[in-house]
Coordinates of C-alpha atoms in Angstrom, one line a residue:
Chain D
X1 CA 17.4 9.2 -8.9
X2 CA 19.2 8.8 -12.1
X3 CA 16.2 9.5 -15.0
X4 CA 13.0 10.0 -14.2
X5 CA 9.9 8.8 -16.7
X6 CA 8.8 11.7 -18.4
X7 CA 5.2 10.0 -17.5
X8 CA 5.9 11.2 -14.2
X9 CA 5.6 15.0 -15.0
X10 CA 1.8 14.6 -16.4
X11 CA 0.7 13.6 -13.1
X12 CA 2.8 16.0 -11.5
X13 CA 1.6 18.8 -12.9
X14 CA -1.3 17.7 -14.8
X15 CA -0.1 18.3 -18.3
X16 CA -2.0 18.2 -21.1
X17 CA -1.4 15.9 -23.9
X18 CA -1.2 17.2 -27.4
X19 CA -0.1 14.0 -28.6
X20 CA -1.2 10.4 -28.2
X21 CA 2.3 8.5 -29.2
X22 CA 3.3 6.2 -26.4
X23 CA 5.7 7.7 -24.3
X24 CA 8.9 6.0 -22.9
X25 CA 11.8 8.9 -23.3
X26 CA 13.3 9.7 -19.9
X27 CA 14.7 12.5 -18.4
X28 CA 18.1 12.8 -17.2
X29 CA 19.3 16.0 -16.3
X30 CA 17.5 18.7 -13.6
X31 CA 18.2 21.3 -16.5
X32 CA 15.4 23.0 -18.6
X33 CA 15.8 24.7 -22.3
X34 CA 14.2 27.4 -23.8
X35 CA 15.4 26.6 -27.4
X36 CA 14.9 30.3 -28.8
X37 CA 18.4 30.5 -30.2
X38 CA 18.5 27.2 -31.8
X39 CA 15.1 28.0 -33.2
X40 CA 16.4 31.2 -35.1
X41 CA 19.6 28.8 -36.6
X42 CA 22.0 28.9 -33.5
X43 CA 22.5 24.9 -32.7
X44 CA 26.3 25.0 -31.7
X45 CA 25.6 24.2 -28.2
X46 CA 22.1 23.3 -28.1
X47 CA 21.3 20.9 -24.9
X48 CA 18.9 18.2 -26.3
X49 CA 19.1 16.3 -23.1
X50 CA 16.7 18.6 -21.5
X51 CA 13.6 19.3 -21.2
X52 CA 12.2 21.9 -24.2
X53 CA 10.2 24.7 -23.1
X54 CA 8.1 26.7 -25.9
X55 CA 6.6 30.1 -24.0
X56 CA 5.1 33.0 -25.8
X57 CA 8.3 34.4 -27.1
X58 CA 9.4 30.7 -29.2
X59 CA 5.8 30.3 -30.4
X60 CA 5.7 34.0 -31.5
X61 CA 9.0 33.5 -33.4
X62 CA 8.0 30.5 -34.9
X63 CA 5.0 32.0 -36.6
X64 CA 6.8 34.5 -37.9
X65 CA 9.0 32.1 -39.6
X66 CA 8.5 31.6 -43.4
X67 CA 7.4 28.1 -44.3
X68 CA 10.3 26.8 -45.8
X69 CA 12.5 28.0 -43.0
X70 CA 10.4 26.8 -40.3
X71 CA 10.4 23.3 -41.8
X72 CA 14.4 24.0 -41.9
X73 CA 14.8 24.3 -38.6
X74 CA 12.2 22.3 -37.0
X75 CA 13.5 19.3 -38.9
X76 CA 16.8 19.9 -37.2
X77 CA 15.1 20.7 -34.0
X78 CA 13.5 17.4 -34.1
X79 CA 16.5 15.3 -35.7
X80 CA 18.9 15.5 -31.6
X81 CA 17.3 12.9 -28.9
X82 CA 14.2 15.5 -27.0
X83 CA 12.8 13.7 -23.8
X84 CA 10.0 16.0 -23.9
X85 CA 8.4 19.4 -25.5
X86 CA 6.2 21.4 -23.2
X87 CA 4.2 24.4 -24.5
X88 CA 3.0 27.7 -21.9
X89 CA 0.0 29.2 -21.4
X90 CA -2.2 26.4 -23.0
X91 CA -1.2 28.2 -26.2
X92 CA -1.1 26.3 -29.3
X93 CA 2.0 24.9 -31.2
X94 CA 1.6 25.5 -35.3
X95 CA 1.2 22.5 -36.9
X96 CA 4.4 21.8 -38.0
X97 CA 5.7 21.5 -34.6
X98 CA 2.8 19.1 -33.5
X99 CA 3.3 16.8 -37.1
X100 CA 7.6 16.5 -36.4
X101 CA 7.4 15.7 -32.8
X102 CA 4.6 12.8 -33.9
X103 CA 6.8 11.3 -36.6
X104 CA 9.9 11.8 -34.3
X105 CA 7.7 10.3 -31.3
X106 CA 8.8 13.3 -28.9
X107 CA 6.1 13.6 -26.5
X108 CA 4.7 16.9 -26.3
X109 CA 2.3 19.0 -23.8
X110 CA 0.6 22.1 -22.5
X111 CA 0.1 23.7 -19.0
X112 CA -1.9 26.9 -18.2
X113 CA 1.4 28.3 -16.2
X114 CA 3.1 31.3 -17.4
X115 CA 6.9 30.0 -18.9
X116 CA 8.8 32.0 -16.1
X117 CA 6.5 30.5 -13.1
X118 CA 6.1 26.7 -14.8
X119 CA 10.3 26.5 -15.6
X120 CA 10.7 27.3 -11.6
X121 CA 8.4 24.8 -10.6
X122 CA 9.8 22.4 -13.0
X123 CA 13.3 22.8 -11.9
X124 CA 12.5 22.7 -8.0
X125 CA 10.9 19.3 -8.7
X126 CA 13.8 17.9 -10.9
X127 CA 17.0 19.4 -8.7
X128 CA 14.5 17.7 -6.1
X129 CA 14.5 14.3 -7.9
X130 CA 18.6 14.3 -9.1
X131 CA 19.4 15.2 -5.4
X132 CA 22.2 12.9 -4.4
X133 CA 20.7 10.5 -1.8
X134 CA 22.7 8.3 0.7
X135 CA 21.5 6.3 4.0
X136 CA 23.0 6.9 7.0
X137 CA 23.0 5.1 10.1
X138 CA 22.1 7.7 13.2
X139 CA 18.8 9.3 14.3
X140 CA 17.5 12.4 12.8
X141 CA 15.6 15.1 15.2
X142 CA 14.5 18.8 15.4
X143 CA 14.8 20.5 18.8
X144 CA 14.0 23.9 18.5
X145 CA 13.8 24.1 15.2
X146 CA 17.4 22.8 14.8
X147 CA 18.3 19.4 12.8
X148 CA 20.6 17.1 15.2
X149 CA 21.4 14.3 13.1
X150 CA 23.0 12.0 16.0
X151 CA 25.4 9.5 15.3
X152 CA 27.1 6.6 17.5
X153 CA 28.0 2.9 17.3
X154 CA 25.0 0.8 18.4
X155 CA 23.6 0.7 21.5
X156 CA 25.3 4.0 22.8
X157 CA 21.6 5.4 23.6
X158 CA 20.8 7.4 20.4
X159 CA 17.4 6.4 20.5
X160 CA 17.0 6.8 24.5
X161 CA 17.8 10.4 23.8
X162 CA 15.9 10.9 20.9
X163 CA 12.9 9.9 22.9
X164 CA 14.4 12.0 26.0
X165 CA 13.6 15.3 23.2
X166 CA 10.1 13.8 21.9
X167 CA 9.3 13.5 25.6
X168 CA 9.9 17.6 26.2
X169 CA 7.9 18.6 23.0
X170 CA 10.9 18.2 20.2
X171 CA 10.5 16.2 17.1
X172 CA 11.5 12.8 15.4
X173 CA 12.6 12.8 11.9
X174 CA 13.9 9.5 11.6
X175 CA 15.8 6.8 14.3
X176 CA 18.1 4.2 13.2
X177 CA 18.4 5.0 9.0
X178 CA 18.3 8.8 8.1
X179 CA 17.8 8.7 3.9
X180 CA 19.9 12.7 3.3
X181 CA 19.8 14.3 0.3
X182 CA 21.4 17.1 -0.9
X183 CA 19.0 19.9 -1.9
X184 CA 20.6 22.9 -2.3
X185 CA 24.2 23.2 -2.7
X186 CA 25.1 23.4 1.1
X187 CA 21.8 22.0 2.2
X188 CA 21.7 18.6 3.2
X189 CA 17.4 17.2 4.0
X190 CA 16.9 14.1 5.8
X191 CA 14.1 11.8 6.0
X192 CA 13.2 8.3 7.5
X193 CA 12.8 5.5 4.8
X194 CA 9.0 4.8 4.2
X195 CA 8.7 1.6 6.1
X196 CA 10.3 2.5 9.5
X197 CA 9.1 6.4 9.5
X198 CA 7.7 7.3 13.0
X199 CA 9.0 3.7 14.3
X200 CA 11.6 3.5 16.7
X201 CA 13.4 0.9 18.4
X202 CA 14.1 0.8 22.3
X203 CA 16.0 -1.7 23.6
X204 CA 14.0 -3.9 25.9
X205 CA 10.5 -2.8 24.7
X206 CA 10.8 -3.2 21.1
X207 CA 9.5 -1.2 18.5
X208 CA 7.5 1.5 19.3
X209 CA 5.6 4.1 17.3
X210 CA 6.3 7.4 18.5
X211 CA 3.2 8.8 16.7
X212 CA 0.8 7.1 18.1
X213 CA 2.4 7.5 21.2
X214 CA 2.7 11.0 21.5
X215 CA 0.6 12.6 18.9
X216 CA 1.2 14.4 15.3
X217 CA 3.6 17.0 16.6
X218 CA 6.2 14.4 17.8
X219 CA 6.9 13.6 14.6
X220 CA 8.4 15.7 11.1
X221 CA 8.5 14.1 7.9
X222 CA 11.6 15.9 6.5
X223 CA 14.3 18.3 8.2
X224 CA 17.4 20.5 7.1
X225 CA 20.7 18.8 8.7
X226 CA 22.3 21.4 11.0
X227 CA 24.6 19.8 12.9
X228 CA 26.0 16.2 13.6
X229 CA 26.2 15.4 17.3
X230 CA 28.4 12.1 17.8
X231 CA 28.1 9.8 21.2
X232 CA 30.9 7.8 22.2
X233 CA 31.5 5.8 25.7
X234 CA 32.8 8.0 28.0
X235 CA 36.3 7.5 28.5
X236 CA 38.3 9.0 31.3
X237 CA 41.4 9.1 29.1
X238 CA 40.2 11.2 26.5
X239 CA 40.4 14.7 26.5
X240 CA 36.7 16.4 26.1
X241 CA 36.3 19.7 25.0
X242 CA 35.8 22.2 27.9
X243 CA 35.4 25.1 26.3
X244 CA 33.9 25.2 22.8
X245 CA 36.3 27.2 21.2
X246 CA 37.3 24.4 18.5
X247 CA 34.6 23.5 15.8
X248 CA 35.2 19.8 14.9
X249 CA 33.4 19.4 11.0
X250 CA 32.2 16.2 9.6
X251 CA 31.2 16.2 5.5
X252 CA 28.8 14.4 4.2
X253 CA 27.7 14.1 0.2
X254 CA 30.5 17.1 -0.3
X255 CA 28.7 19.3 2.3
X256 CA 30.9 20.3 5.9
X257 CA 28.6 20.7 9.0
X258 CA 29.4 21.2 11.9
X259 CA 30.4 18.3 14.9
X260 CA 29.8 18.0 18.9
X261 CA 31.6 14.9 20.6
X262 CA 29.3 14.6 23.4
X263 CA 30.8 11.8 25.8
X264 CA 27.9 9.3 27.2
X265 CA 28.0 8.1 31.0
X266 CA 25.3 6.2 32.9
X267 CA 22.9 8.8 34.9
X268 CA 24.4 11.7 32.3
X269 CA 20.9 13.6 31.0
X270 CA 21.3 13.8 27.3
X271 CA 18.7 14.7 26.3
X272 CA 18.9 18.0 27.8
X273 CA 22.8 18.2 27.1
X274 CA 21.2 17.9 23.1
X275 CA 18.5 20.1 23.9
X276 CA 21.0 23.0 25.0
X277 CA 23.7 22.5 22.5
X278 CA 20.5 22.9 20.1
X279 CA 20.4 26.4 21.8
X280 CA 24.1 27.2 21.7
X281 CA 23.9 26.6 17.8
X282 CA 20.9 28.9 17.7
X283 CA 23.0 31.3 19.9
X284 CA 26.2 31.3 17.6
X285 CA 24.2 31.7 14.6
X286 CA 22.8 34.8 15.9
X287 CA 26.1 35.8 16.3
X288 CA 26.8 35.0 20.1
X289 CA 29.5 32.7 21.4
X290 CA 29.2 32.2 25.0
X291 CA 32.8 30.8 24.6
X292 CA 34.4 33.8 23.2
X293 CA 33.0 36.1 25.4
X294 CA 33.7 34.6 28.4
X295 CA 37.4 34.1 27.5
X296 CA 37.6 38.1 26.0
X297 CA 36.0 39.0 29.6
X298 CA 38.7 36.7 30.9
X299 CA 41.5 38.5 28.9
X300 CA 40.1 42.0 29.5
X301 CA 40.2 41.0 33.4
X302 CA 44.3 39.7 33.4
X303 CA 45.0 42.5 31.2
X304 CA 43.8 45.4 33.7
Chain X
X1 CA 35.8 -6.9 4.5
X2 CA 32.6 -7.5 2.9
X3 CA 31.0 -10.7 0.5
X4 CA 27.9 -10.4 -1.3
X5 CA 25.0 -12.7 -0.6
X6 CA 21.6 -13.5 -2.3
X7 CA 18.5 -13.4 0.1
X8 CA 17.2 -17.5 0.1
X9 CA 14.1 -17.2 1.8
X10 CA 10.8 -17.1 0.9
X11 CA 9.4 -14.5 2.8
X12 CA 12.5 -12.0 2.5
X13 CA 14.1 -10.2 5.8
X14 CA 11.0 -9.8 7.7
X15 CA 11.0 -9.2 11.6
X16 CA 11.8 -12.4 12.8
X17 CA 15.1 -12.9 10.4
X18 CA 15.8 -9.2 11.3
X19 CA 16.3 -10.0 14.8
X20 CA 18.4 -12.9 13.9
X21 CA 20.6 -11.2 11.5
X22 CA 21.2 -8.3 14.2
X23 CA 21.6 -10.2 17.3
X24 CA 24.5 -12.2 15.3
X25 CA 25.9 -8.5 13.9
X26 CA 26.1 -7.7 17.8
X27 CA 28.0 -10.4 18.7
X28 CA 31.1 -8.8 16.9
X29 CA 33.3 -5.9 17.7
X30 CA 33.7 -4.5 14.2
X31 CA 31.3 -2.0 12.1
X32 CA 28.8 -4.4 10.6
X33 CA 26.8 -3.0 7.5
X34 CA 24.2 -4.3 5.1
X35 CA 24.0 -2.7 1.4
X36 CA 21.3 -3.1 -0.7
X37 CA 21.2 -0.8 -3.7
X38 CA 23.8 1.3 -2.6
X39 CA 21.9 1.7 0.6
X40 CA 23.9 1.4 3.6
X41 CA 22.6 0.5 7.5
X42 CA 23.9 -0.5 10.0
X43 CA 23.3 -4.4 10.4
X44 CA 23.3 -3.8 14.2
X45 CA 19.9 -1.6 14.0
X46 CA 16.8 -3.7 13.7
X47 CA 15.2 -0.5 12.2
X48 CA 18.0 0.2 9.8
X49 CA 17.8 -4.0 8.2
X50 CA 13.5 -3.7 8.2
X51 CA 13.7 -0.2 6.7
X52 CA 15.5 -1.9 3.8
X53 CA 12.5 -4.2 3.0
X54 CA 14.8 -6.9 1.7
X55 CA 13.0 -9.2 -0.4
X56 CA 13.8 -13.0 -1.5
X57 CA 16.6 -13.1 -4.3
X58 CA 17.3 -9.7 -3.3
X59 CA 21.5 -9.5 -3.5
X60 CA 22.7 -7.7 -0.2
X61 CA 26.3 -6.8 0.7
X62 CA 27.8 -7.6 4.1
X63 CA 30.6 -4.9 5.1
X64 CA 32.4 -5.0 8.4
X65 CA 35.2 -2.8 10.0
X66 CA 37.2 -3.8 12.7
X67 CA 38.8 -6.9 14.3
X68 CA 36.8 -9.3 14.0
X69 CA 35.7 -7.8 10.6
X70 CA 36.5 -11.7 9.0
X71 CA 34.4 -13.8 11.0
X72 CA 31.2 -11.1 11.1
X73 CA 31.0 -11.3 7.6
X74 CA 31.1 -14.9 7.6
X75 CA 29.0 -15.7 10.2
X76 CA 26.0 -13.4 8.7
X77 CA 26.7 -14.7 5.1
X78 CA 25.9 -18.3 6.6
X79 CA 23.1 -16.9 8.1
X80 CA 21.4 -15.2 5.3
X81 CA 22.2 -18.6 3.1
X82 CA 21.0 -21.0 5.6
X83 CA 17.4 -18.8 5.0
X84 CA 16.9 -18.3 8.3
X85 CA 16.4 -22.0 9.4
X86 CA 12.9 -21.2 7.3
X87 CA 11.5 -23.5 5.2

């Protein structure tokens, strides 16, 4: 999302209003500010963009302020382009603060949270919000507890085998168009759009919904992306990998993960070929590679 | 390849014109995609074009990839204007 209605928050997190001027400012950036600095003269590189949180420490300053000097810098305060104020601990602004952001038409609010525990929630909801998005065409499911996000051109049997895993007790995230965001840095979370989640398409029965079908624990509503499996035709020319030794990476929205080519032929159970490279990717994250040690034994064994 | 197209019908890309449009993407070799709001499916998947909930006057891009890339695009630009033989 590109700005967010600062509306939005007071729902969110049931703020309190401590002014009634309509509200239409937006927010744009996941960032918060704790203006201290700016509030005791420093406004070189004040962020106005952001949200401004006032905890105990801004409020106790303020008061300490002398009249003249608190006007000072609360007229500058309220002269940059604020999409919000939000005051801590339900404690109360002085009056100056409450008269500038009316006549500047900044909206400003309370919470009960301590500053520390309300900025974390705060920024979990806006990185959250300013995630880049992008929809991807492939099927999205959790075997094991691992995200398989498999891709392929139409037709190729993604859905087949992302039934073949609801089937043995796995879970569907999303079939056809997998919505991923980025949440973290490295971390990319995909979900089904809201009209086809827990739908899925098979070809000669139509749509089916794999909730209803199989109950609440066939289905997830989100999952982290751990791996992209890709199905292609199998082709007798093409040279698969027989031994795993070579990771093949695939990035999407600026994050690498890791890539199986698993060829598809007719009678090929692929479901359980997903289900155990699920395993092996458990495996190698625990620090075993059945690869490398079977070629090490090998090596060890020509070496005697 | 790819043309942008406004939705004509009334009742946007429900089911029925869902099934149209995809049955004509499959009749192509090449990558066939639908964007809408910077959304990309594949126009192949039924699931992908009804998760999009396309509404009328909605403006939808046609990308394809491939050989036949020319004449996909085409064929499901005429579609989408003809409305879906709908009144």
């Amino acid at each position: 999302m590109e700005k967010i209605p600062v509306t939005n928050l007071i729902d969110k997190f049931g703020l309190e209003r401590l002014n009634e001027e309509e509200i239409n400012n937006f927010i744009e950036v996941s960032d918060i500010k704790r203006p201290g600095l700016e509030l005791a003269g420093f406004f070189d590189y004040f962020t106005p963009e952001r949200v401004q949180l006032l905890g105990r420490t801004e409020l106790s300053f303020l008061k300490e302020l002398p009249p003249e000097l608190l006007e000072e810098r609360l007229n500058k305060f309220f002269s940059y382009d604020i999409p919000c104020i939000i005051i801590t601990r339900n404690m109360e602004p002085p009056q100056p603060v409450l008269d500038l952001s009316k006549d500047s038409g900044v909206p400003i609010f309370s919470t009960d949270y301590s500053t520390t525990n309300f900025m974390s929630l705060l920024s979990g909801y806006l990185e959250a919000e300013f995630a880049p998005e992008v929809t991807k065409h492939g099927v999205l499911v959790e075997v094991y507890g691992v995200g398989l996000f498999i891709r392929g051109k139409s037709g190729i049997g993604k859905s087949e085998s992302a039934l073949g895993l609801v089937k043995k007790g796995h879970r569907l995230i999303a079939d056809d168009a997998v919505v991923i965001r980025r949440a973290m840095r490295d971390t990319l979370v995909g979900r089904s759009p809201e009209i086809s989640k827990h739908y899925m398409e098979l070809r000669g029965l139509g749509i089916i919904n794999v909730q209803t079908l199989f109950g609440a624990g066939a289905v997830r509503e989100e999952q982290s992306i751990d791996f992209i499996v890709e199905l292609e035709k199998w082709d007798d020319e093409t040279e698969y990998d027989r031994l795993g030794l070579n990771e093949e990476q695939r990035e999407i929205l600026g994050v690498t993960l890791p890539l199986v080519t698993i060829p598809v032929r007719p009678g090929r159970n692929l479901a359980m070929v997903l289900e155990v490279a699920a395993m092996n990717y458990r495996l190698k994250n625990m620090g075993y590679n059945a690869a490398n040690e079977f070629t090490t034994k090998l090596k060890d064994e020509l070496n005697k | 390849m790819e043309k942008k197209v406004m939705i004509q019908n009334e009742t946007g890309i429900h089911a029925r014109p869902a099934s149209m449009l995809v049955e004509e993407a499959s009749n192509y070799d090449s990558d066939v995609e639908l964007l809408k709001d910077g959304q990309a499916v594949n126009a192949k998947s039924i699931m992908g074009i009804m998760s999009l909930g396309i509404k009328q006057s909605t403006e939808v891009t046609v990308r394809a990839e491939g050989a036949d890339a020319e004449e996909a695009v085409d064929a499901i630009v005429e579609l989408i204007q003809s409305g879906f033989d709908e009144e």
